[in-house]
CSV table of C-alpha atoms in Angstrom, one decimal:
chain,number,residue,atom,x,y,z
A,1,MET,CA,51.8,205.6,-37.3
A,2,SER,CA,50.2,208.9,-37.3
A,3,ASN,CA,46.6,209.5,-36.2
A,4,PHE,CA,45.9,210.4,-39.6
A,5,ASP,CA,47.2,207.1,-40.8
A,6,GLN,CA,45.0,205.4,-38.4
A,7,GLY,CA,41.8,206.5,-40.0
A,8,GLU,CA,41.2,209.5,-37.7
A,9,LYS,CA,40.6,213.0,-39.0
A,10,PRO,CA,42.1,216.0,-37.5
A,11,GLU,CA,39.7,218.5,-35.6
A,12,THR,CA,39.7,221.6,-37.2
A,13,GLY,CA,40.2,225.1,-35.4
A,14,ALA,CA,36.4,225.7,-35.8
A,15,ALA,CA,35.2,222.6,-34.0
A,16,LYS,CA,37.7,222.8,-31.1
A,17,ALA,CA,36.2,226.2,-30.5
A,18,GLY,CA,32.7,225.2,-30.5
A,19,THR,CA,33.3,222.1,-28.1
A,20,THR,CA,35.1,224.7,-26.0
A,21,ARG,CA,31.9,227.0,-26.0
A,22,ARG,CA,29.5,223.9,-24.9
A,23,ARG,CA,31.7,222.8,-22.0
A,24,ARG,CA,31.5,226.5,-20.6
A,25,TRP,CA,27.8,226.9,-20.6
A,26,LEU,CA,27.6,223.5,-18.8
A,27,ILE,CA,29.6,224.8,-16.1
A,28,TRP,CA,27.6,228.0,-15.9
A,29,LEU,CA,24.3,225.8,-15.5
A,30,ILE,CA,25.7,223.3,-13.0
A,31,VAL,CA,27.7,225.7,-10.9
A,32,PRO,CA,24.9,227.6,-9.4
A,33,GLY,CA,22.7,224.5,-8.4
A,34,VAL,CA,25.8,223.1,-6.7
A,35,VAL,CA,26.1,226.1,-4.4
A,36,ILE,CA,22.2,226.3,-3.7
A,37,ILE,CA,22.1,223.0,-2.5
A,38,ALA,CA,25.4,223.7,-0.4
A,39,VAL,CA,23.7,226.7,1.3
A,40,SER,CA,20.4,224.7,2.0
A,41,LEU,CA,22.2,222.0,3.8
A,42,PHE,CA,24.1,224.5,6.2
A,43,LEU,CA,21.5,226.8,6.6
A,44,PRO,CA,19.2,226.2,9.9
A,45,SER,CA,15.8,224.6,9.3
A,46,PRO,CA,12.7,226.8,10.4
A,47,PRO,CA,11.4,226.4,13.9
A,48,GLU,CA,8.3,224.0,14.3
A,49,SER,CA,4.9,225.3,15.3
A,50,ASP,CA,3.7,224.3,19.0
A,51,GLU,CA,0.0,224.0,17.5
A,52,ALA,CA,-1.4,221.2,15.5
A,53,PRO,CA,-3.7,221.8,12.8
A,54,ALA,CA,-7.4,221.9,13.9
A,55,PRO,CA,-9.5,218.5,12.8
A,56,ALA,CA,-12.4,218.9,10.9
A,57,ALA,CA,-15.7,219.1,12.5
A,58,PRO,CA,-17.5,215.4,12.8
A,59,THR,CA,-20.5,215.3,10.9
A,60,GLU,CA,-23.6,214.6,13.2
A,61,VAL,CA,-25.4,211.2,12.6
A,62,VAL,CA,-29.3,211.3,12.0
A,63,MET,CA,-30.9,208.0,12.6
A,64,GLN,CA,-34.1,207.0,10.8
A,65,LEU,CA,-37.1,205.8,12.9
A,66,LEU,CA,-39.6,203.5,11.2
A,67,PRO,CA,-43.2,203.5,12.4
A,68,SER,CA,-42.8,200.1,13.8
A,69,GLU,CA,-39.9,201.5,16.0
A,70,LEU,CA,-42.2,203.6,17.4
A,71,HIS,CA,-45.1,203.9,20.0
A,72,GLU,CA,-47.7,206.8,20.7
A,73,VAL,CA,-48.8,206.4,24.2
A,74,ARG,CA,-52.6,206.0,24.7
A,75,ARG,CA,-54.8,205.4,27.6
A,76,ALA,CA,-56.6,202.0,26.9
A,77,ALA,CA,-57.9,199.0,28.3
A,78,LEU,CA,-54.8,196.6,29.8
A,79,ARG,CA,-55.5,192.8,30.1
A,80,ASP,CA,-53.4,190.0,31.4
A,81,THR,CA,-54.6,186.9,29.2
A,82,VAL,CA,-54.0,183.3,28.8
A,83,GLN,CA,-54.3,181.3,25.2
A,84,LEU,CA,-57.6,179.3,24.4
A,85,THR,CA,-58.1,177.0,21.8
A,86,GLY,CA,-60.7,174.5,20.9
A,87,SER,CA,-63.5,173.5,19.0
A,88,LEU,CA,-66.8,175.0,18.4
A,89,VAL,CA,-70.2,172.8,19.3
A,90,PRO,CA,-73.8,173.8,19.0
A,91,GLY,CA,-75.0,175.2,22.2
A,92,ARG,CA,-77.8,172.6,22.3
A,93,GLU,CA,-77.8,169.3,19.9
A,94,LEU,CA,-80.6,166.7,20.1
A,95,THR,CA,-80.9,163.4,18.5
A,96,ILE,CA,-84.8,162.4,17.8
A,97,ALA,CA,-85.8,158.9,18.0
A,98,ALA,CA,-89.3,157.2,17.7
A,99,GLU,CA,-90.8,156.2,20.8
A,100,VAL,CA,-93.5,154.1,19.2
A,101,SER,CA,-93.6,151.1,16.4
A,102,GLY,CA,-95.0,152.1,13.3
A,103,ARG,CA,-94.3,153.0,9.5
A,104,ILE,CA,-92.7,156.4,8.8
A,105,GLU,CA,-95.6,158.3,6.8
A,106,ASP,CA,-93.9,161.6,6.7
A,107,VAL,CA,-90.4,163.1,7.0
A,108,SER,CA,-90.2,166.3,4.5
A,109,LEU,CA,-87.4,168.0,6.1
A,110,ARG,CA,-83.7,167.6,5.3
A,111,GLU,CA,-80.3,168.7,6.4
A,112,GLY,CA,-79.9,172.4,6.7
A,113,GLN,CA,-83.6,173.2,7.0
A,114,ALA,CA,-84.6,175.4,10.0
A,115,VAL,CA,-87.6,174.6,12.3
A,116,LYS,CA,-89.3,176.3,14.7
A,117,ALA,CA,-90.2,174.8,18.4
A,118,GLY,CA,-93.5,172.8,17.6
A,119,GLU,CA,-93.3,172.4,13.9
A,120,GLY,CA,-93.7,168.8,12.9
A,121,LEU,CA,-90.8,166.9,12.0
A,122,VAL,CA,-91.9,163.4,11.8
A,123,THR,CA,-95.2,161.5,11.0
A,124,ILE,CA,-95.4,157.8,12.1
A,125,ASP,CA,-98.5,155.8,11.0
A,126,VAL,CA,-100.8,155.3,14.1
A,127,GLU,CA,-103.6,153.2,12.8
A,128,ALA,CA,-102.6,150.2,14.9
A,129,LEU,CA,-102.3,152.8,17.9
A,130,ARG,CA,-105.5,154.2,17.4
A,131,ASN,CA,-107.2,150.8,17.1
A,132,GLN,CA,-105.7,149.8,20.3
A,133,LEU,CA,-106.6,153.2,22.2
A,134,GLU,CA,-110.2,152.5,20.8
A,135,GLN,CA,-110.2,149.1,22.3
A,136,GLN,CA,-108.9,150.2,25.7
A,137,GLN,CA,-111.6,153.0,25.8
A,138,SER,CA,-114.3,150.5,25.1
A,139,THR,CA,-113.0,147.9,27.9
A,140,ALA,CA,-113.0,151.0,30.4
A,141,GLN,CA,-116.4,151.9,29.5
A,142,ALA,CA,-117.4,148.5,30.2
A,143,THR,CA,-116.0,148.2,33.2
A,144,LEU,CA,-117.5,151.6,34.4
A,145,ALA,CA,-121.1,150.3,33.4
A,146,GLN,CA,-120.2,147.3,35.6
A,147,LEU,CA,-119.1,149.4,38.4
A,148,ASP,CA,-122.1,151.8,38.4
A,149,LEU,CA,-124.5,148.9,38.7
A,150,ALA,CA,-122.3,147.2,41.5
A,151,ARG,CA,-122.7,150.6,43.2
A,152,ALA,CA,-126.1,150.5,42.8
A,153,GLN,CA,-126.5,147.1,44.2
A,154,LEU,CA,-124.2,147.7,47.1
A,155,ARG,CA,-126.6,150.7,47.9
A,156,ARG,CA,-129.7,148.8,47.9
A,157,THR,CA,-128.2,146.0,50.1
A,158,THR,CA,-126.9,148.3,52.5
A,159,ASP,CA,-130.4,149.5,53.0
A,160,LEU,CA,-131.8,146.0,53.2
A,161,VAL,CA,-129.2,145.3,56.1
A,162,GLY,CA,-130.0,148.5,57.9
A,163,ARG,CA,-133.6,147.3,57.8
A,164,GLY,CA,-132.6,143.8,59.2
A,165,VAL,CA,-134.1,142.1,55.8
A,166,THR,CA,-130.7,140.7,54.6
A,167,SER,CA,-127.5,139.5,56.2
A,168,SER,CA,-124.3,141.4,56.6
A,169,SER,CA,-122.4,138.9,54.7
A,170,SER,CA,-124.4,139.9,51.6
A,171,LEU,CA,-123.1,143.8,52.3
A,172,GLU,CA,-119.6,142.5,52.3
A,173,THR,CA,-120.1,140.5,49.1
A,174,GLU,CA,-121.3,143.4,47.3
A,175,ALA,CA,-118.5,145.9,48.9
A,176,ALA,CA,-115.8,143.4,47.6
A,177,ASN,CA,-117.4,143.5,44.3
A,178,VAL,CA,-117.3,147.1,44.0
A,179,ALA,CA,-113.9,147.7,45.1
A,180,GLN,CA,-112.7,144.9,42.5
A,181,LEU,CA,-114.6,146.9,39.7
A,182,GLU,CA,-113.1,150.1,40.8
A,183,ALA,CA,-109.6,148.4,40.6
A,184,ASN,CA,-110.1,147.4,37.4
A,185,TYR,CA,-111.3,150.2,36.0
A,186,ALA,CA,-108.5,152.7,37.4
A,187,ALA,CA,-106.1,150.1,35.7
A,188,LEU,CA,-108.1,150.4,32.2
A,189,MET,CA,-108.0,154.0,32.4
A,190,LYS,CA,-104.3,154.1,32.9
A,191,GLN,CA,-104.0,151.7,29.6
A,192,VAL,CA,-106.2,154.4,27.8
A,193,ALA,CA,-103.9,157.3,29.1
A,194,SER,CA,-100.8,155.4,28.0
A,195,ALA,CA,-102.6,154.5,24.6
A,196,GLU,CA,-103.2,158.4,24.0
A,197,ASP,CA,-100.0,159.1,24.8
A,198,ASP,CA,-98.7,156.5,22.4
A,199,LEU,CA,-100.8,157.9,19.6
A,200,SER,CA,-99.5,161.6,20.4
A,201,LYS,CA,-96.0,160.5,20.3
A,202,ALA,CA,-96.4,159.2,16.5
A,203,ARG,CA,-96.5,162.9,15.7
A,204,ILE,CA,-92.9,164.4,16.5
A,205,THR,CA,-92.4,167.9,16.7
A,206,ALA,CA,-89.4,170.3,17.2
A,207,PRO,CA,-88.6,170.9,20.9
A,208,PHE,CA,-86.8,174.1,20.1
A,209,ASP,CA,-85.7,176.5,17.1
A,210,GLY,CA,-83.2,175.0,15.4
A,211,VAL,CA,-81.7,173.3,12.1
A,212,ILE,CA,-81.8,169.6,10.6
A,213,SER,CA,-78.1,168.7,10.9
A,214,LYS,CA,-78.7,164.9,9.9
A,215,ARG,CA,-81.9,162.8,8.5
A,216,SER,CA,-81.4,159.1,9.2
A,217,VAL,CA,-85.2,157.8,7.7
A,218,ASN,CA,-87.1,157.9,4.8
A,219,ALA,CA,-91.0,157.6,4.5
A,220,GLY,CA,-92.1,154.2,4.2
A,221,ALA,CA,-89.5,152.8,6.3
A,222,PHE,CA,-90.5,151.1,9.9
A,223,ALA,CA,-89.5,152.4,13.1
A,224,SER,CA,-89.4,150.9,16.3
A,225,PRO,CA,-88.7,152.6,19.8
A,226,GLY,CA,-85.1,153.8,19.9
A,227,THR,CA,-84.8,154.1,16.0
A,228,GLU,CA,-82.8,157.4,15.1
A,229,LEU,CA,-85.0,159.7,13.2
A,230,LEU,CA,-83.4,163.2,13.1
A,231,GLN,CA,-80.5,165.2,14.6
A,232,LEU,CA,-81.6,169.0,15.5
A,233,VAL,CA,-79.1,171.7,16.4
A,234,ASP,CA,-79.3,175.1,17.8
A,235,ILE,CA,-76.6,177.4,16.5
A,236,SER,CA,-77.8,180.6,17.8
A,237,GLU,CA,-75.0,180.2,20.6
A,238,LEU,CA,-72.0,177.9,20.4
A,239,ILE,CA,-69.8,176.4,23.0
A,240,LEU,CA,-66.2,176.7,22.9
A,241,GLU,CA,-64.9,173.4,24.2
A,242,GLY,CA,-61.2,174.6,24.9
A,243,GLY,CA,-58.3,174.1,27.6
A,244,ILE,CA,-55.8,175.6,29.6
A,245,PRO,CA,-53.0,175.1,31.6
A,246,VAL,CA,-54.1,173.8,34.8
A,247,ASN,CA,-51.5,176.2,36.7
A,248,TYR,CA,-54.0,179.0,35.6
A,249,ALA,CA,-56.9,177.5,37.5
A,250,PRO,CA,-56.7,179.8,40.7
A,251,ARG,CA,-57.3,182.7,38.3
A,252,LEU,CA,-60.4,181.1,36.7
A,253,ARG,CA,-64.0,182.3,37.0
A,254,VAL,CA,-67.3,181.8,35.6
A,255,GLY,CA,-68.1,185.2,33.7
A,256,GLN,CA,-64.5,185.8,32.5
A,257,GLN,CA,-64.5,187.4,28.7
A,258,VAL,CA,-63.2,185.3,25.8
A,259,SER,CA,-61.8,186.7,22.4
A,260,ILE,CA,-61.7,184.4,19.7
A,261,ARG,CA,-60.5,184.3,16.2
A,262,VAL,CA,-62.1,181.5,13.9
A,263,ASP,CA,-60.4,179.4,11.0
A,264,GLY,CA,-62.1,180.4,7.9
A,265,ILE,CA,-63.3,183.8,8.9
A,266,PRO,CA,-59.9,186.1,8.6
A,267,GLY,CA,-60.1,189.7,10.1
A,268,ARG,CA,-63.0,189.0,12.6
A,269,ARG,CA,-63.2,188.4,16.3
A,270,PHE,CA,-66.0,187.0,18.3
A,271,GLU,CA,-66.4,187.7,22.1
A,272,GLY,CA,-67.8,185.3,24.6
A,273,THR,CA,-68.2,184.5,28.2
A,274,ILE,CA,-66.7,181.5,30.5
A,275,ASN,CA,-70.1,179.7,31.6
A,276,ARG,CA,-68.3,176.5,33.1
A,277,VAL,CA,-64.8,175.1,34.3
A,278,ALA,CA,-64.3,171.5,34.5
A,279,PRO,CA,-63.0,170.7,38.3
A,280,VAL,CA,-60.3,168.4,37.1
A,281,ALA,CA,-57.8,168.7,34.2
A,282,VAL,CA,-57.5,166.2,31.8
A,283,ALA,CA,-55.3,163.1,32.9
A,284,GLY,CA,-52.0,163.0,31.5
A,285,THR,CA,-52.1,166.6,29.8
A,286,ARG,CA,-52.3,168.8,32.8
A,287,VAL,CA,-54.8,170.8,30.9
A,288,LEU,CA,-57.9,172.1,32.2
A,289,PRO,CA,-61.1,171.9,30.2
A,290,VAL,CA,-63.1,175.2,29.9
A,291,TYR,CA,-66.6,176.2,28.5
A,292,ALA,CA,-67.2,179.4,27.1
A,293,THR,CA,-70.5,180.6,25.2
A,294,ILE,CA,-70.0,182.4,21.9
A,295,ALA,CA,-72.7,184.3,20.7
A,296,ASN,CA,-73.7,183.5,16.7
A,297,THR,CA,-76.1,186.4,15.7
A,298,ASN,CA,-75.3,186.5,12.0
A,299,ASP,CA,-74.9,182.6,11.8
A,300,LEU,CA,-71.6,182.8,10.4
A,301,LEU,CA,-70.1,180.2,12.9
A,302,LYS,CA,-70.8,176.7,12.4
A,303,GLY,CA,-70.1,173.5,14.6
A,304,GLY,CA,-66.9,171.8,14.5
A,305,MET,CA,-65.3,174.8,13.4
A,306,PHE,CA,-61.3,175.3,15.3
A,307,ALA,CA,-60.9,178.5,17.4
A,308,ALA,CA,-58.1,180.0,19.1
A,309,GLY,CA,-57.8,183.4,21.1
A,310,GLU,CA,-57.5,185.0,24.8
A,311,LEU,CA,-59.0,184.2,27.6
A,312,VAL,CA,-58.9,187.4,30.0
A,313,LEU,CA,-58.0,186.9,33.5
A,314,GLU,CA,-57.8,190.4,34.7
A,315,GLU,CA,-58.2,193.9,33.3
A,316,THR,CA,-58.2,197.7,34.1
A,317,GLN,CA,-60.3,199.8,31.9
A,318,ASP,CA,-58.0,203.0,31.8
A,319,GLY,CA,-54.4,202.4,32.1
A,320,ILE,CA,-51.2,203.7,29.9
A,321,GLY,CA,-49.3,200.9,28.5
A,322,ILE,CA,-46.3,200.7,26.6
A,323,PRO,CA,-44.3,197.7,25.1
A,324,THR,CA,-42.0,195.9,27.6
A,325,THR,CA,-39.4,196.5,24.8
A,326,ALA,CA,-39.4,200.0,25.1
A,327,ILE,CA,-38.1,200.0,28.7
A,328,ARG,CA,-34.4,200.5,29.5
A,329,GLU,CA,-32.6,200.4,32.5
A,330,ASP,CA,-29.5,202.5,33.8
A,331,GLY,CA,-28.7,201.4,37.3
A,332,ASP,CA,-31.4,201.6,39.5
A,333,LYS,CA,-33.1,204.0,37.3
A,334,THR,CA,-35.8,203.1,34.7
A,335,TYR,CA,-36.4,205.0,31.6
A,336,VAL,CA,-37.6,205.0,28.0
A,337,LEU,CA,-36.3,207.6,25.1
A,338,ARG,CA,-39.1,210.2,24.0
A,339,VAL,CA,-39.1,211.8,20.8
A,340,GLU,CA,-39.0,215.2,21.3
A,341,ASP,CA,-38.7,217.4,17.9
A,342,ASP,CA,-35.9,215.9,16.0
A,343,ARG,CA,-34.3,214.3,18.8
A,344,VAL,CA,-34.6,211.7,21.4
A,345,VAL,CA,-34.5,212.4,25.0
A,346,ARG,CA,-34.4,210.3,28.3
A,347,GLN,CA,-37.4,210.0,30.2
A,348,GLU,CA,-37.5,208.4,33.6
A,349,VAL,CA,-40.7,206.3,34.0
A,350,GLU,CA,-42.2,204.3,37.3
A,351,ILE,CA,-43.7,201.3,36.1
A,352,ALA,CA,-46.9,200.0,38.0
A,353,ARG,CA,-46.9,196.0,36.7
A,354,THR,CA,-46.9,194.2,33.5
A,355,TRP,CA,-49.6,192.8,31.6
A,356,ASN,CA,-50.4,190.5,28.6
A,357,ARG,CA,-48.1,188.0,29.9
A,358,GLY,CA,-45.2,190.5,30.3
A,359,ARG,CA,-45.4,192.0,26.8
A,360,THR,CA,-47.1,195.3,28.0
A,361,SER,CA,-45.8,197.6,31.0
A,362,GLU,CA,-48.3,199.8,32.8
A,363,ILE,CA,-46.8,203.1,33.4
A,364,ALA,CA,-47.8,205.0,36.8
A,365,SER,CA,-45.6,208.2,36.1
A,366,GLY,CA,-43.6,209.8,33.6
A,367,LEU,CA,-45.6,209.7,30.2
A,368,ASP,CA,-48.8,211.3,29.2
A,369,ALA,CA,-51.3,210.3,26.3
A,370,GLY,CA,-49.9,211.7,23.0
A,371,ASP,CA,-46.2,211.3,24.0
A,372,ILE,CA,-44.0,209.2,21.1
A,373,ILE,CA,-41.5,206.9,22.2
A,374,VAL,CA,-38.9,204.5,20.5
A,375,SER,CA,-40.5,200.7,21.1
A,376,GLN,CA,-37.6,198.8,20.3
A,377,ALA,CA,-34.1,198.1,21.9
A,378,MET,CA,-32.0,200.0,19.6
A,379,GLU,CA,-28.5,200.1,21.3
A,380,ARG,CA,-27.2,202.7,19.0
A,381,LEU,CA,-29.9,205.5,19.8
A,382,GLN,CA,-28.9,207.2,22.9
A,383,ASP,CA,-30.0,210.4,24.7
A,384,GLY,CA,-29.6,213.1,22.5
A,385,THR,CA,-29.5,211.3,19.1
A,386,ARG,CA,-31.2,213.3,16.3
A,387,VAL,CA,-33.7,211.1,14.4
A,388,ASN,CA,-35.6,211.4,11.3
A,389,ARG,CA,-39.1,209.9,11.6
A,390,ILE,CA,-40.7,208.0,8.7
A,391,GLY,CA,-44.6,208.1,8.9
A,392,ALA,CA,-46.7,207.6,12.0
A,393,ALA,CA,-45.9,205.7,14.9
A,394,GLN,CA,-48.0,202.8,15.6
């Protein structure tokens, strides 16, 4: 069966010619590409350069420094201190009690009122005491009259005995009578003085300038010797009753300075002086009691307030001190990083000693007042590092 019979159409002459032309164009496109690839495979590759390309220059790191990370070197007082805590108590405190029996006539003062020395505080009814005094005075006067009479009689008897008119036994009797009356009169005068003293004690006055801190009686109440009436305190000076570890005892002495802060009064410091040091530590605590006088010129402080501060064990008035955290070590060399323009540079220093329980180092040489140093241990910060300061140094 012919192709025509199978359903295929015979190609015409024009169709065959078109197919032939397309094949020729494809050949012309493919052949040059094959030739180029073959030539490139057989040609030698260009020689490699011996020099590597230059790397890009690294960017310089600039570190920022905060004011808390810097310290300005100054000359100032350097101190070695120990913590001191305790309570404030009045410098003088007195409980005033009745010394005689009687009914309270007047007690007008109340808690918080100030009084002056010699000002009346309490008056006790003294009528019974006054009567007793008058009785004692009358008895003494009567005895004195008897004594004067006995003395006159003794003088007469002595004269008679001298002239031989009267026996000597009468003289002895008269002399014994005078002696007895003199003894009675002396005893009565002591009773009069005691009654006068009791009468004076019925009016109670302030022994010193102070403030009434407690009142225990009212007018009309009966008081007997020992009855508590008032409590008077002097807070012009307060005593800090504190304690420190007993191992500091060898360095303690009367006259050392104390600087304290008081709960309830923020932002204020009060200065005082050690006036007493206990000879024995409190049993079981190894804490040595110390007592410091604190001036209270503005009456800001009150008894019972809690205080905390520092006791100055030793000090120097003119020294260069820097935070110990600023010190760096390199072998046997000690140095700090000083800020110079926009970089930090290594500055070797010599340390004289440490103060303030090791937190401050005194510099003997290497730094001057006005220098700015790095006060913190910043490991990434090294000699020559460029820095940018933010704010003023502390």
